[in-house]
Every structure is written in C-alpha cells, then in structure tokens.
Amino acid sequence: MKQERSIRVPAGIRCATAVAHPNIALVKYWGKRLAATNTPETASLSITLDTLTTTTTVAEKSGSDRIVVNGEAVRDAKIEQFLHLLRQNFAIPPLLIETSNNFPTASGLASSASGMAALVTAIDGAMDLGLSLEERSRWARRGSASAARSVTGGFTALAASNGWAAEPLLAPGEWPLNVVIAVTSRERKTVGSTEGMELSRRTSPFYGSWIESNARDFEAALEVVARRDFSALGAIAEASCLRMHAVMLTTDPPLVYWNAGTLEGIRRVRALREAGVGVFFTIDAGPQIKAVCLPGDADKVRVALAEMPGVQDIHVVGLGPGAACVSS
Ligand code: 2P0
C-alpha cells in the first residue's frame, strides 16, 4: 500500500518510508550477555501489536544526518550510534530521518522497539541493502534488542537458538488476542532500559535466579503458544513479569517503574479473572498496565481499567504485522 510521506523528497533522491509496531514481551528480556553486540542474557517471547504505529521516512541528503522525532529536530545518541555501526558495514550517505509515533514515546510502550525496527526497515528499503528478515531483525537488535521482535509480526521468539534473530511463531491471525493498554502516566521514564538492565546485572541479588527462571519460562511458553493455551500462557507471562520487576526493585539504586495505577491495574485484572474473564497482565519498564485478553472479553477489560483513578488513556489493540516499507 502506498502512503503519503510527510516530507517532500525531490525525484531521484533515494528514500523509503517504513511502518512498525511495538511489541509486548510475555517472557521478558532484562539483561545483556554481551553489551558490545547487544546480545541479550535472556530469551524472550512477544506479541506485536497492530494500531500503535511508528512511521519512519529515510532520505539521503547532503551534509550531516538530521533526525526529526515527532516533528522536532533532536540529537538521539541511540540512533546516532546505530547509524555509526551500520556505516561500518554498508555505504550509507548522510540521512534525513523523520520518525513519528502515534503513542507516547519512552514511557513503557516500547517506542524504542518499533522505532529501531522501522528505522532499519526504511534504511534497508531506501538504500537497497537487500537484507533478509533475519538480517533485518539482527540489525534491529543491535540498535535495541526488543526491536528485533518488532521486525516480525504476531507471536515471536528471540533466543540464542536462532542466532538472536527473531523467529516468527504464529501469524497475527493464527491466535487473535487483544491487548488493553491502560496508560497511567505519559511521562518519560527517568531510567532507560539499557542503563537499568546493566544496573540490575551488576547489583540485584536476584539476577542469577532471574536468568535461570527465564530459561524455563521461555521453553514452557513456546509449548503453550503452540497449543494456544491461554490460561497457561497467562500464568507464565505474569510470573515472568513479576520476577523481572523483582529484579528491578532489588537493583541498587532501585528501579521502581510502577505507580498507584499500575498496582490497581494488577488488582483489577486478577479480580476479572476470578470472575471468569480470560485476561492476564504484563508490565514493562514503565507504569502502563497491559492486559492481554480473549477478544470476546476485551470490552469488559477496557471498562474495568478505564474506570481506574488516574488512567489517562486506554488503547484496545489486536495483534499486528512485522515492520514493512510502505513506500520507496
Ligand atoms: C522486553 N524491555 O522484553 C523488556 C521488558 C523492557 C522490559 O526490552 O538496551 O529498549 O535497547 O536492548 O530493547 C526494553 O529494552 O533495551 C525491553 P536495549 P530495550 O520487552
């Protein structure tokens, strides 16, 4: 599908626009085995969402790179380092990069995942790098490990067994679920994930047992996704989420990403489940509650979370596709 670009590009200039969606890990990644290559310590399993979108246009230009995020020219160390890395491997000219999110940036809604996935995909399209899906995922991982998973759609695994490239498990339509996201704060987080997970690795007394439990959770999750067992997946996902937050809370200095709305969201999801609703929660490096549910229950979950004090926004989303170029 061709889309209008928000920037005007003269004819003959190499350019592409890509769209990517955030993903939510049900078995979490928190910690790096090798920071130099951004190789995770823990395998992860995620679902890619649909209507939350990052749109990124890349065009060659003269002079130096220019990065525009949500309409504002910025210096972005993560993107700049990533471009430096790519240029060690490919001939890439100075670029105009214009990226925008239709959801809050850097507040625990996985904007770095969709951002890096869209960026790699747009650069691949504009510069004709000819990357395979696996190569694109591996490059996205070098920029931000969770981004490797947004290159693919639906249910995705990211593990050493596939050389730390994302592996699609189920297409979005093969097990349609909904995610109700209650935004309890729009503020940018004070400690980013990269810094936070390194602090955890160095200081949390729970870090070793986190790595061990993650390996078990990942294997079990692969099996329950294959047989589409919703309640078993929920039990694994909630345990993985809470163990990751136990590591965060026992980091020095402590990483407390939750607020009062986050705790109330956990309470409400558990109450809904006791009342027979098919739902489980997960929470990332931010205060937002993500309630994964069966599509027939999405409305009940939305109402229960929307009524919570302090909720600023509610998104009800389905599972979506991997990153793709929409024009080049
Ligand atoms: C995840 N998170 O699995 C976990 C859960 C946040 C909590 O992946 O350093 O932005 O760029 O590889 O990918 C966020 O970490 O970190 C993340 P880097 P990233 O979704």
mmCIF file of C-alpha atoms and ligand atoms in Angstrom:
data_model
loop_
_atom_site.group_PDB
_atom_site.id
_atom_site.type_symbol
_atom_site.label_atom_id
_atom_site.label_comp_id
_atom_site.label_asym_id
_atom_site.label_seq_id
_atom_site.Cartn_x
_atom_site.Cartn_y
_atom_site.Cartn_z
ATOM 1 C CA MET A 1 0.000 0.000 0.000
ATOM 2 C CA LYS A 2 1.438 3.412 -0.968
ATOM 3 C CA GLN A 3 1.246 6.099 1.710
ATOM 4 C CA GLU A 4 1.781 9.828 1.579
ATOM 5 C CA ARG A 5 5.088 10.914 3.056
ATOM 6 C CA SER A 6 5.094 13.816 5.472
ATOM 7 C CA ILE A 7 8.326 15.185 3.945
ATOM 8 C CA ARG A 8 8.816 16.246 0.324
ATOM 9 C CA VAL A 9 11.648 14.477 -1.414
ATOM 10 C CA PRO A 10 12.924 15.571 -4.844
ATOM 11 C CA ALA A 11 12.821 12.990 -7.632
ATOM 12 C CA GLY A 12 15.945 10.833 -7.877
ATOM 13 C CA ILE A 13 16.721 11.003 -4.142
ATOM 14 C CA ARG A 14 16.868 7.573 -2.516
ATOM 15 C CA CYS A 15 14.116 7.417 0.074
ATOM 16 C CA ALA A 16 11.737 4.992 1.793
ATOM 17 C CA THR A 17 9.032 5.049 4.437
ATOM 18 C CA ALA A 18 8.520 2.121 6.816
ATOM 19 C CA VAL A 19 5.885 1.356 9.411
ATOM 20 C CA ALA A 20 6.482 -0.753 12.529
ATOM 21 C CA HIS A 21 4.511 -1.571 15.650
ATOM 22 C CA PRO A 22 5.596 -2.000 19.263
ATOM 23 C CA ASN A 23 5.669 -5.460 20.738
ATOM 24 C CA ILE A 24 4.990 -6.635 24.260
ATOM 25 C CA ALA A 25 7.104 -9.384 25.764
ATOM 26 C CA LEU A 26 5.214 -12.129 27.596
ATOM 27 C CA VAL A 27 8.512 -13.753 28.575
ATOM 28 C CA LYS A 28 10.739 -10.783 29.323
ATOM 29 C CA TYR A 29 14.210 -9.709 28.277
ATOM 30 C CA TRP A 30 16.135 -7.890 31.025
ATOM 31 C CA GLY A 31 19.922 -8.065 30.927
ATOM 32 C CA LYS A 32 22.692 -8.385 28.361
ATOM 33 C CA ARG A 33 25.183 -11.194 27.877
ATOM 34 C CA LEU A 34 27.363 -9.021 25.665
ATOM 35 C CA ALA A 35 26.808 -5.286 25.619
ATOM 36 C CA ALA A 36 29.186 -4.752 22.655
ATOM 37 C CA THR A 37 26.869 -6.670 20.307
ATOM 38 C CA ASN A 38 23.693 -6.022 22.297
ATOM 39 C CA THR A 39 23.221 -9.733 22.866
ATOM 40 C CA PRO A 40 20.555 -10.485 25.485
ATOM 41 C CA GLU A 41 21.158 -12.677 28.503
ATOM 42 C CA THR A 42 17.555 -13.859 28.436
ATOM 43 C CA ALA A 43 15.397 -15.254 25.661
ATOM 44 C CA SER A 44 12.059 -13.523 25.147
ATOM 45 C CA LEU A 45 8.686 -14.203 23.595
ATOM 46 C CA SER A 46 6.446 -11.376 22.448
ATOM 47 C CA ILE A 47 3.322 -10.292 20.641
ATOM 48 C CA THR A 48 3.486 -7.496 18.081
ATOM 49 C CA LEU A 49 0.582 -5.042 18.257
ATOM 50 C CA ASP A 50 -1.414 -3.512 15.439
ATOM 51 C CA THR A 51 -2.758 0.036 15.727
ATOM 52 C CA LEU A 52 0.101 1.631 17.704
ATOM 53 C CA THR A 53 2.447 2.752 14.976
ATOM 54 C CA THR A 54 5.864 4.239 14.321
ATOM 55 C CA THR A 55 6.267 5.699 10.831
ATOM 56 C CA THR A 56 9.806 6.481 9.694
ATOM 57 C CA THR A 57 10.972 8.106 6.487
ATOM 58 C CA VAL A 58 14.625 7.972 5.497
ATOM 59 C CA ALA A 59 16.050 10.057 2.654
ATOM 60 C CA GLU A 60 19.611 10.725 1.539
ATOM 61 C CA LYS A 61 20.805 14.305 1.935
ATOM 62 C CA SER A 62 23.977 16.355 1.747
ATOM 63 C CA GLY A 63 25.969 17.463 4.787
ATOM 64 C CA SER A 64 25.260 15.613 8.013
ATOM 65 C CA ASP A 65 22.467 13.478 9.428
ATOM 66 C CA ARG A 66 19.315 15.192 10.617
ATOM 67 C CA ILE A 67 16.954 13.359 12.980
ATOM 68 C CA VAL A 68 13.404 14.595 13.488
ATOM 69 C CA VAL A 69 11.260 12.827 16.119
ATOM 70 C CA ASN A 70 7.570 13.723 16.351
ATOM 71 C CA GLY A 71 8.230 16.940 14.397
ATOM 72 C CA GLU A 72 11.204 18.124 16.478
ATOM 73 C CA ALA A 73 14.861 18.055 15.375
ATOM 74 C CA VAL A 74 16.767 16.116 18.045
ATOM 75 C CA ARG A 75 20.135 14.621 18.956
ATOM 76 C CA ASP A 76 19.467 10.963 19.670
ATOM 77 C CA ALA A 77 22.514 9.057 20.910
ATOM 78 C CA LYS A 78 20.934 5.641 20.336
ATOM 79 C CA ILE A 79 20.108 6.401 16.684
ATOM 80 C CA GLU A 80 23.473 8.108 16.106
ATOM 81 C CA GLN A 81 25.400 5.126 17.494
ATOM 82 C CA PHE A 82 23.302 2.791 15.417
ATOM 83 C CA LEU A 83 23.971 4.748 12.209
ATOM 84 C CA HIS A 84 27.687 4.663 13.029
ATOM 85 C CA LEU A 85 27.509 0.885 13.380
ATOM 86 C CA LEU A 86 25.601 0.445 10.113
ATOM 87 C CA ARG A 87 28.124 2.630 8.268
ATOM 88 C CA GLN A 88 30.926 0.311 9.377
ATOM 89 C CA ASN A 89 29.164 -2.350 7.314
ATOM 90 C CA PHE A 90 27.306 -0.551 4.497
ATOM 91 C CA ALA A 91 27.867 2.541 2.342
ATOM 92 C CA ILE A 92 25.184 4.832 3.715
ATOM 93 C CA PRO A 93 25.160 8.568 2.871
ATOM 94 C CA PRO A 94 24.092 11.320 5.297
ATOM 95 C CA LEU A 95 20.392 10.841 6.037
ATOM 96 C CA LEU A 96 17.306 12.796 6.888
ATOM 97 C CA ILE A 97 15.378 10.581 9.317
ATOM 98 C CA GLU A 98 11.877 11.658 10.168
ATOM 99 C CA THR A 99 10.028 9.464 12.642
ATOM 100 C CA SER A 100 6.756 9.805 14.479
ATOM 101 C CA ASN A 101 4.770 7.705 16.930
ATOM 102 C CA ASN A 102 1.001 7.762 17.343
ATOM 103 C CA PHE A 103 1.516 6.893 21.054
ATOM 104 C CA PRO A 104 3.655 8.281 23.942
ATOM 105 C CA THR A 105 7.426 7.989 23.440
ATOM 106 C CA ALA A 106 9.761 6.396 26.031
ATOM 107 C CA SER A 107 7.096 5.727 28.638
ATOM 108 C CA GLY A 108 6.991 1.936 28.721
ATOM 109 C CA LEU A 109 5.048 1.451 25.475
ATOM 110 C CA ALA A 110 8.013 0.004 23.588
ATOM 111 C CA SER A 111 8.646 3.001 21.342
ATOM 112 C CA SER A 112 12.307 2.013 21.008
ATOM 113 C CA ALA A 113 11.271 -1.393 19.639
ATOM 114 C CA SER A 114 9.017 -0.031 16.909
ATOM 115 C CA GLY A 115 11.419 2.883 16.324
ATOM 116 C CA MET A 116 14.501 0.777 15.592
ATOM 117 C CA ALA A 117 12.506 -1.786 13.602
ATOM 118 C CA ALA A 118 11.052 0.979 11.407
ATOM 119 C CA LEU A 119 14.456 2.648 11.030
ATOM 120 C CA VAL A 120 16.285 -0.487 9.877
ATOM 121 C CA THR A 121 13.455 -1.353 7.531
ATOM 122 C CA ALA A 122 13.368 2.131 6.000
ATOM 123 C CA ILE A 123 17.168 2.251 5.570
ATOM 124 C CA ASP A 124 17.128 -1.217 4.009
ATOM 125 C CA GLY A 125 14.410 -0.059 1.595
ATOM 126 C CA ALA A 126 15.934 3.328 0.749
ATOM 127 C CA MET A 127 19.496 2.060 0.279
ATOM 128 C CA ASP A 128 18.589 -1.292 -1.302
ATOM 129 C CA LEU A 129 20.638 -3.219 1.253
ATOM 130 C CA GLY A 130 18.747 -6.388 0.349
ATOM 131 C CA LEU A 131 18.543 -7.651 3.954
ATOM 132 C CA SER A 132 16.608 -10.825 4.704
ATOM 133 C CA LEU A 133 14.026 -10.811 7.507
ATOM 134 C CA GLU A 134 16.564 -12.443 9.840
ATOM 135 C CA GLU A 135 19.293 -9.983 8.932
ATOM 136 C CA ARG A 136 16.941 -7.049 9.455
ATOM 137 C CA SER A 137 15.958 -8.460 12.843
ATOM 138 C CA ARG A 138 19.611 -8.934 13.837
ATOM 139 C CA TRP A 139 20.478 -5.370 12.847
ATOM 140 C CA ALA A 140 17.420 -4.054 14.681
ATOM 141 C CA ARG A 141 18.622 -5.992 17.745
ATOM 142 C CA ARG A 142 21.971 -4.211 17.610
ATOM 143 C CA GLY A 143 20.024 -0.938 17.914
ATOM 144 C CA SER A 144 17.627 -2.147 20.625
ATOM 145 C CA ALA A 145 17.122 -5.804 21.475
ATOM 146 C CA SER A 146 13.337 -5.637 21.743
ATOM 147 C CA ALA A 147 13.291 -4.105 18.229
ATOM 148 C CA ALA A 148 14.400 -7.449 16.792
ATOM 149 C CA ARG A 149 10.931 -8.724 17.728
ATOM 150 C CA SER A 150 9.050 -5.872 16.012
ATOM 151 C CA VAL A 151 10.596 -6.848 12.678
ATOM 152 C CA THR A 152 8.311 -9.889 12.729
ATOM 153 C CA GLY A 153 4.583 -9.903 13.471
ATOM 154 C CA GLY A 154 2.226 -11.888 15.706
ATOM 155 C CA PHE A 155 3.909 -14.199 18.218
ATOM 156 C CA THR A 156 7.688 -14.009 18.053
ATOM 157 C CA ALA A 157 10.618 -15.661 19.835
ATOM 158 C CA LEU A 158 14.047 -14.107 20.294
ATOM 159 C CA ALA A 159 16.645 -16.596 21.502
ATOM 160 C CA ALA A 160 20.219 -17.807 21.135
ATOM 161 C CA SER A 161 18.944 -20.866 19.223
ATOM 162 C CA ASN A 162 18.167 -18.637 16.206
ATOM 163 C CA GLY A 163 21.368 -16.580 16.487
ATOM 164 C CA TRP A 164 19.454 -13.815 18.296
ATOM 165 C CA ALA A 165 17.317 -13.022 15.257
ATOM 166 C CA ALA A 166 13.580 -13.033 15.851
ATOM 167 C CA GLU A 167 11.708 -16.144 14.861
ATOM 168 C CA PRO A 168 8.017 -15.879 13.945
ATOM 169 C CA LEU A 169 5.942 -18.444 15.878
ATOM 170 C CA LEU A 170 2.338 -17.625 14.923
ATOM 171 C CA ALA A 171 0.991 -15.068 12.456
ATOM 172 C CA PRO A 172 -1.382 -12.484 13.981
ATOM 173 C CA GLY A 173 -4.489 -14.249 12.674
ATOM 174 C CA GLU A 174 -3.449 -17.669 13.941
ATOM 175 C CA TRP A 175 -4.260 -16.814 17.556
ATOM 176 C CA PRO A 176 -6.084 -13.478 17.650
ATOM 177 C CA LEU A 177 -5.818 -11.865 21.065
ATOM 178 C CA ASN A 178 -6.473 -8.339 22.243
ATOM 179 C CA VAL A 179 -4.343 -6.147 24.476
ATOM 180 C CA VAL A 180 -5.960 -3.420 26.569
ATOM 181 C CA ILE A 181 -3.324 -0.850 27.470
ATOM 182 C CA ALA A 182 -4.102 1.476 30.365
ATOM 183 C CA VAL A 183 -1.779 4.467 30.216
ATOM 184 C CA THR A 184 -1.297 5.539 33.843
ATOM 185 C CA SER A 185 1.383 8.167 33.082
ATOM 186 C CA ARG A 186 2.642 9.885 29.934
ATOM 187 C CA GLU A 187 5.922 10.976 31.480
ATOM 188 C CA ARG A 188 9.219 9.776 30.044
ATOM 189 C CA LYS A 189 10.856 7.227 32.329
ATOM 190 C CA THR A 190 13.782 8.502 34.378
ATOM 191 C CA VAL A 191 15.996 5.411 33.955
ATOM 192 C CA GLY A 192 16.037 3.921 30.463
ATOM 193 C CA SER A 193 16.050 0.176 29.885
ATOM 194 C CA THR A 194 19.666 -0.096 28.677
ATOM 195 C CA GLU A 195 21.012 1.629 31.771
ATOM 196 C CA GLY A 196 18.504 -0.083 34.078
ATOM 197 C CA MET A 197 19.301 -3.613 32.983
ATOM 198 C CA GLU A 198 23.035 -3.037 33.347
ATOM 199 C CA LEU A 199 22.459 -1.754 36.907
ATOM 200 C CA SER A 200 20.369 -4.871 37.598
ATOM 201 C CA ARG A 201 23.063 -7.179 36.245
ATOM 202 C CA ARG A 202 25.654 -5.569 38.496
ATOM 203 C CA THR A 203 23.652 -5.184 41.686
ATOM 204 C CA SER A 204 20.474 -7.255 42.003
ATOM 205 C CA PRO A 205 20.936 -10.324 44.243
ATOM 206 C CA PHE A 206 18.106 -11.950 42.254
ATOM 207 C CA TYR A 207 19.803 -11.610 38.860
ATOM 208 C CA GLY A 208 21.165 -15.176 38.727
ATOM 209 C CA SER A 209 17.840 -16.803 39.596
ATOM 210 C CA TRP A 210 16.111 -14.494 37.078
ATOM 211 C CA ILE A 211 18.295 -15.896 34.288
ATOM 212 C CA GLU A 212 17.515 -19.467 35.372
ATOM 213 C CA SER A 213 13.756 -18.955 35.653
ATOM 214 C CA ASN A 214 13.663 -17.140 32.325
ATOM 215 C CA ALA A 215 15.077 -20.178 30.515
ATOM 216 C CA ARG A 216 12.342 -22.391 31.997
ATOM 217 C CA ASP A 217 9.600 -19.836 31.270
ATOM 218 C CA PHE A 218 10.728 -19.443 27.662
ATOM 219 C CA GLU A 219 10.658 -23.198 26.950
ATOM 220 C CA ALA A 220 7.266 -23.561 28.628
ATOM 221 C CA ALA A 221 5.860 -20.558 26.740
ATOM 222 C CA LEU A 222 6.921 -21.976 23.374
ATOM 223 C CA GLU A 223 4.960 -25.085 24.162
ATOM 224 C CA VAL A 224 1.771 -23.322 25.375
ATOM 225 C CA VAL A 225 1.795 -20.927 22.410
ATOM 226 C CA ALA A 226 1.995 -23.905 20.047
ATOM 227 C CA ARG A 227 -1.133 -25.383 21.641
ATOM 228 C CA ARG A 228 -2.761 -21.974 22.188
ATOM 229 C CA ASP A 229 -3.398 -22.483 25.902
ATOM 230 C CA PHE A 230 -4.455 -19.027 27.071
ATOM 231 C CA SER A 231 -4.556 -19.607 30.832
ATOM 232 C CA ALA A 232 -1.196 -21.414 30.856
ATOM 233 C CA LEU A 233 0.347 -18.577 28.836
ATOM 234 C CA GLY A 234 -1.113 -16.061 31.301
ATOM 235 C CA ALA A 235 0.416 -17.860 34.278
ATOM 236 C CA ILE A 236 3.867 -17.876 32.650
ATOM 237 C CA ALA A 237 3.605 -14.255 31.490
ATOM 238 C CA GLU A 238 2.547 -12.887 34.884
ATOM 239 C CA ALA A 239 5.298 -14.845 36.644
ATOM 240 C CA SER A 240 7.934 -13.633 34.150
ATOM 241 C CA CYS A 241 6.746 -10.042 34.531
ATOM 242 C CA LEU A 242 6.750 -10.135 38.338
ATOM 243 C CA ARG A 243 10.168 -11.809 38.500
ATOM 244 C CA MET A 244 11.596 -9.145 36.192
ATOM 245 C CA HIS A 245 10.123 -6.420 38.412
ATOM 246 C CA ALA A 246 11.539 -8.212 41.485
ATOM 247 C CA VAL A 247 14.961 -7.861 39.857
ATOM 248 C CA MET A 248 14.269 -4.208 39.086
ATOM 249 C CA LEU A 249 13.094 -3.478 42.644
ATOM 250 C CA THR A 250 16.198 -5.143 44.129
ATOM 251 C CA THR A 251 18.566 -3.193 41.881
ATOM 252 C CA ASP A 252 20.753 -0.586 43.564
ATOM 253 C CA PRO A 253 19.521 2.137 43.238
ATOM 254 C CA PRO A 254 16.046 0.532 42.996
ATOM 255 C CA LEU A 255 14.135 0.696 39.722
ATOM 256 C CA VAL A 256 10.519 1.323 40.662
ATOM 257 C CA TYR A 257 8.649 1.666 37.392
ATOM 258 C CA TRP A 258 5.166 1.242 38.914
ATOM 259 C CA ASN A 259 2.756 3.861 40.192
ATOM 260 C CA ALA A 260 -0.515 3.546 42.119
ATOM 261 C CA GLY A 261 -2.430 2.918 38.873
ATOM 262 C CA THR A 262 -0.148 0.021 37.994
ATOM 263 C CA LEU A 263 -0.935 -1.766 41.261
ATOM 264 C CA GLU A 264 -4.639 -1.059 40.937
ATOM 265 C CA GLY A 265 -4.488 -2.459 37.391
ATOM 266 C CA ILE A 266 -2.940 -5.709 38.669
ATOM 267 C CA ARG A 267 -5.693 -5.964 41.288
ATOM 268 C CA ARG A 268 -8.438 -5.409 38.733
ATOM 269 C CA VAL A 269 -7.057 -7.904 36.234
ATOM 270 C CA ARG A 270 -6.893 -10.559 38.956
ATOM 271 C CA ALA A 271 -10.460 -9.749 40.073
ATOM 272 C CA LEU A 272 -11.696 -10.017 36.474
ATOM 273 C CA ARG A 273 -10.014 -13.389 36.118
ATOM 274 C CA GLU A 274 -11.612 -14.654 39.330
ATOM 275 C CA ALA A 275 -14.947 -13.585 37.812
ATOM 276 C CA GLY A 276 -14.288 -15.796 34.768
ATOM 277 C CA VAL A 277 -12.822 -13.258 32.330
ATOM 278 C CA GLY A 278 -9.954 -14.512 30.137
ATOM 279 C CA VAL A 279 -7.260 -11.955 30.940
ATOM 280 C CA PHE A 280 -3.722 -11.623 32.295
ATOM 281 C CA PHE A 281 -1.466 -8.620 32.888
ATOM 282 C CA THR A 282 2.029 -7.652 31.930
ATOM 283 C CA ILE A 283 4.091 -4.530 32.732
ATOM 284 C CA ASP A 284 7.340 -3.323 31.177
ATOM 285 C CA ALA A 285 9.890 -0.668 32.126
ATOM 286 C CA GLY A 286 7.168 1.877 32.791
ATOM 287 C CA PRO A 287 3.896 2.187 34.726
ATOM 288 C CA GLN A 288 1.435 1.173 31.984
ATOM 289 C CA ILE A 289 -0.737 -1.917 32.510
ATOM 290 C CA LYS A 290 -1.110 -4.195 29.516
ATOM 291 C CA ALA A 291 -3.986 -6.639 29.877
ATOM 292 C CA VAL A 292 -3.880 -9.453 27.343
ATOM 293 C CA CYS A 293 -7.329 -10.913 26.789
ATOM 294 C CA LEU A 294 -9.513 -13.042 24.616
ATOM 295 C CA PRO A 295 -11.256 -10.836 22.030
ATOM 296 C CA GLY A 296 -14.731 -11.589 23.436
ATOM 297 C CA ASP A 297 -13.637 -10.201 26.829
ATOM 298 C CA ALA A 298 -11.896 -7.028 25.598
ATOM 299 C CA ASP A 299 -14.817 -4.755 26.337
ATOM 300 C CA LYS A 300 -15.179 -5.902 29.968
ATOM 301 C CA VAL A 301 -11.432 -5.439 30.477
ATOM 302 C CA ARG A 302 -11.472 -1.999 28.859
ATOM 303 C CA VAL A 303 -14.330 -0.803 31.086
ATOM 304 C CA ALA A 304 -12.708 -2.158 34.267
ATOM 305 C CA LEU A 305 -9.370 -0.484 33.523
ATOM 306 C CA ALA A 306 -10.822 2.771 32.156
ATOM 307 C CA GLU A 307 -12.652 3.321 35.456
ATOM 308 C CA MET A 308 -9.426 3.282 37.465
ATOM 309 C CA PRO A 309 -8.435 6.608 39.041
ATOM 310 C CA GLY A 310 -5.579 8.277 37.169
ATOM 311 C CA VAL A 311 -5.944 6.465 33.861
ATOM 312 C CA GLN A 312 -5.058 8.901 31.089
ATOM 313 C CA ASP A 313 -5.719 6.808 28.046
ATOM 314 C CA ILE A 314 -6.946 3.378 27.042
ATOM 315 C CA HIS A 315 -5.924 1.582 23.855
ATOM 316 C CA VAL A 316 -7.556 -1.644 22.744
ATOM 317 C CA VAL A 317 -5.328 -3.247 20.138
ATOM 318 C CA GLY A 318 -5.038 -6.526 18.315
ATOM 319 C CA LEU A 319 -2.006 -8.403 17.092
ATOM 320 C CA GLY A 320 -0.274 -6.940 14.105
ATOM 321 C CA PRO A 321 2.303 -7.491 11.389
ATOM 322 C CA GLY A 322 6.043 -7.022 11.323
ATOM 323 C CA ALA A 323 7.842 -3.911 10.097
ATOM 324 C CA ALA A 324 7.447 -3.180 6.407
ATOM 325 C CA CYS A 325 8.176 -0.484 3.849
ATOM 326 C CA VAL A 326 5.047 1.305 2.728
ATOM 327 C CA SER A 327 6.721 3.396 0.015
ATOM 328 C CA SER A 328 10.140 3.697 -1.570
HETATM 329 C C1 2P0 B 1 11.113 -6.598 26.920
HETATM 330 N N1 2P0 B 1 12.054 -4.499 27.881
HETATM 331 O O1 2P0 B 1 11.402 -7.805 26.810
HETATM 332 C C2 2P0 B 1 11.716 -5.873 28.119
HETATM 333 C C3 2P0 B 1 10.786 -5.843 29.271
HETATM 334 C C4 2P0 B 1 11.555 -3.640 28.898
HETATM 335 C C5 2P0 B 1 11.027 -4.510 29.938
HETATM 336 O O2 2P0 B 1 13.183 -4.943 26.017
HETATM 337 O O3 2P0 B 1 19.170 -1.901 25.686
HETATM 338 O O4 2P0 B 1 14.813 -0.974 24.798
HETATM 339 O O5 2P0 B 1 17.932 -1.186 23.654
HETATM 340 O O6 2P0 B 1 18.380 -3.616 24.084
HETATM 341 O O7 2P0 B 1 15.113 -3.351 23.993
HETATM 342 C C6 2P0 B 1 13.341 -2.766 26.760
HETATM 343 O O8 2P0 B 1 14.692 -2.845 26.432
HETATM 344 O O9 2P0 B 1 16.794 -2.332 25.534
HETATM 345 C C7 2P0 B 1 12.855 -4.139 26.860
HETATM 346 P P1 2P0 B 1 18.144 -2.275 24.685
HETATM 347 P P2 2P0 B 1 15.314 -2.343 25.044
HETATM 348 O O10 2P0 B 1 10.328 -6.017 26.135
#
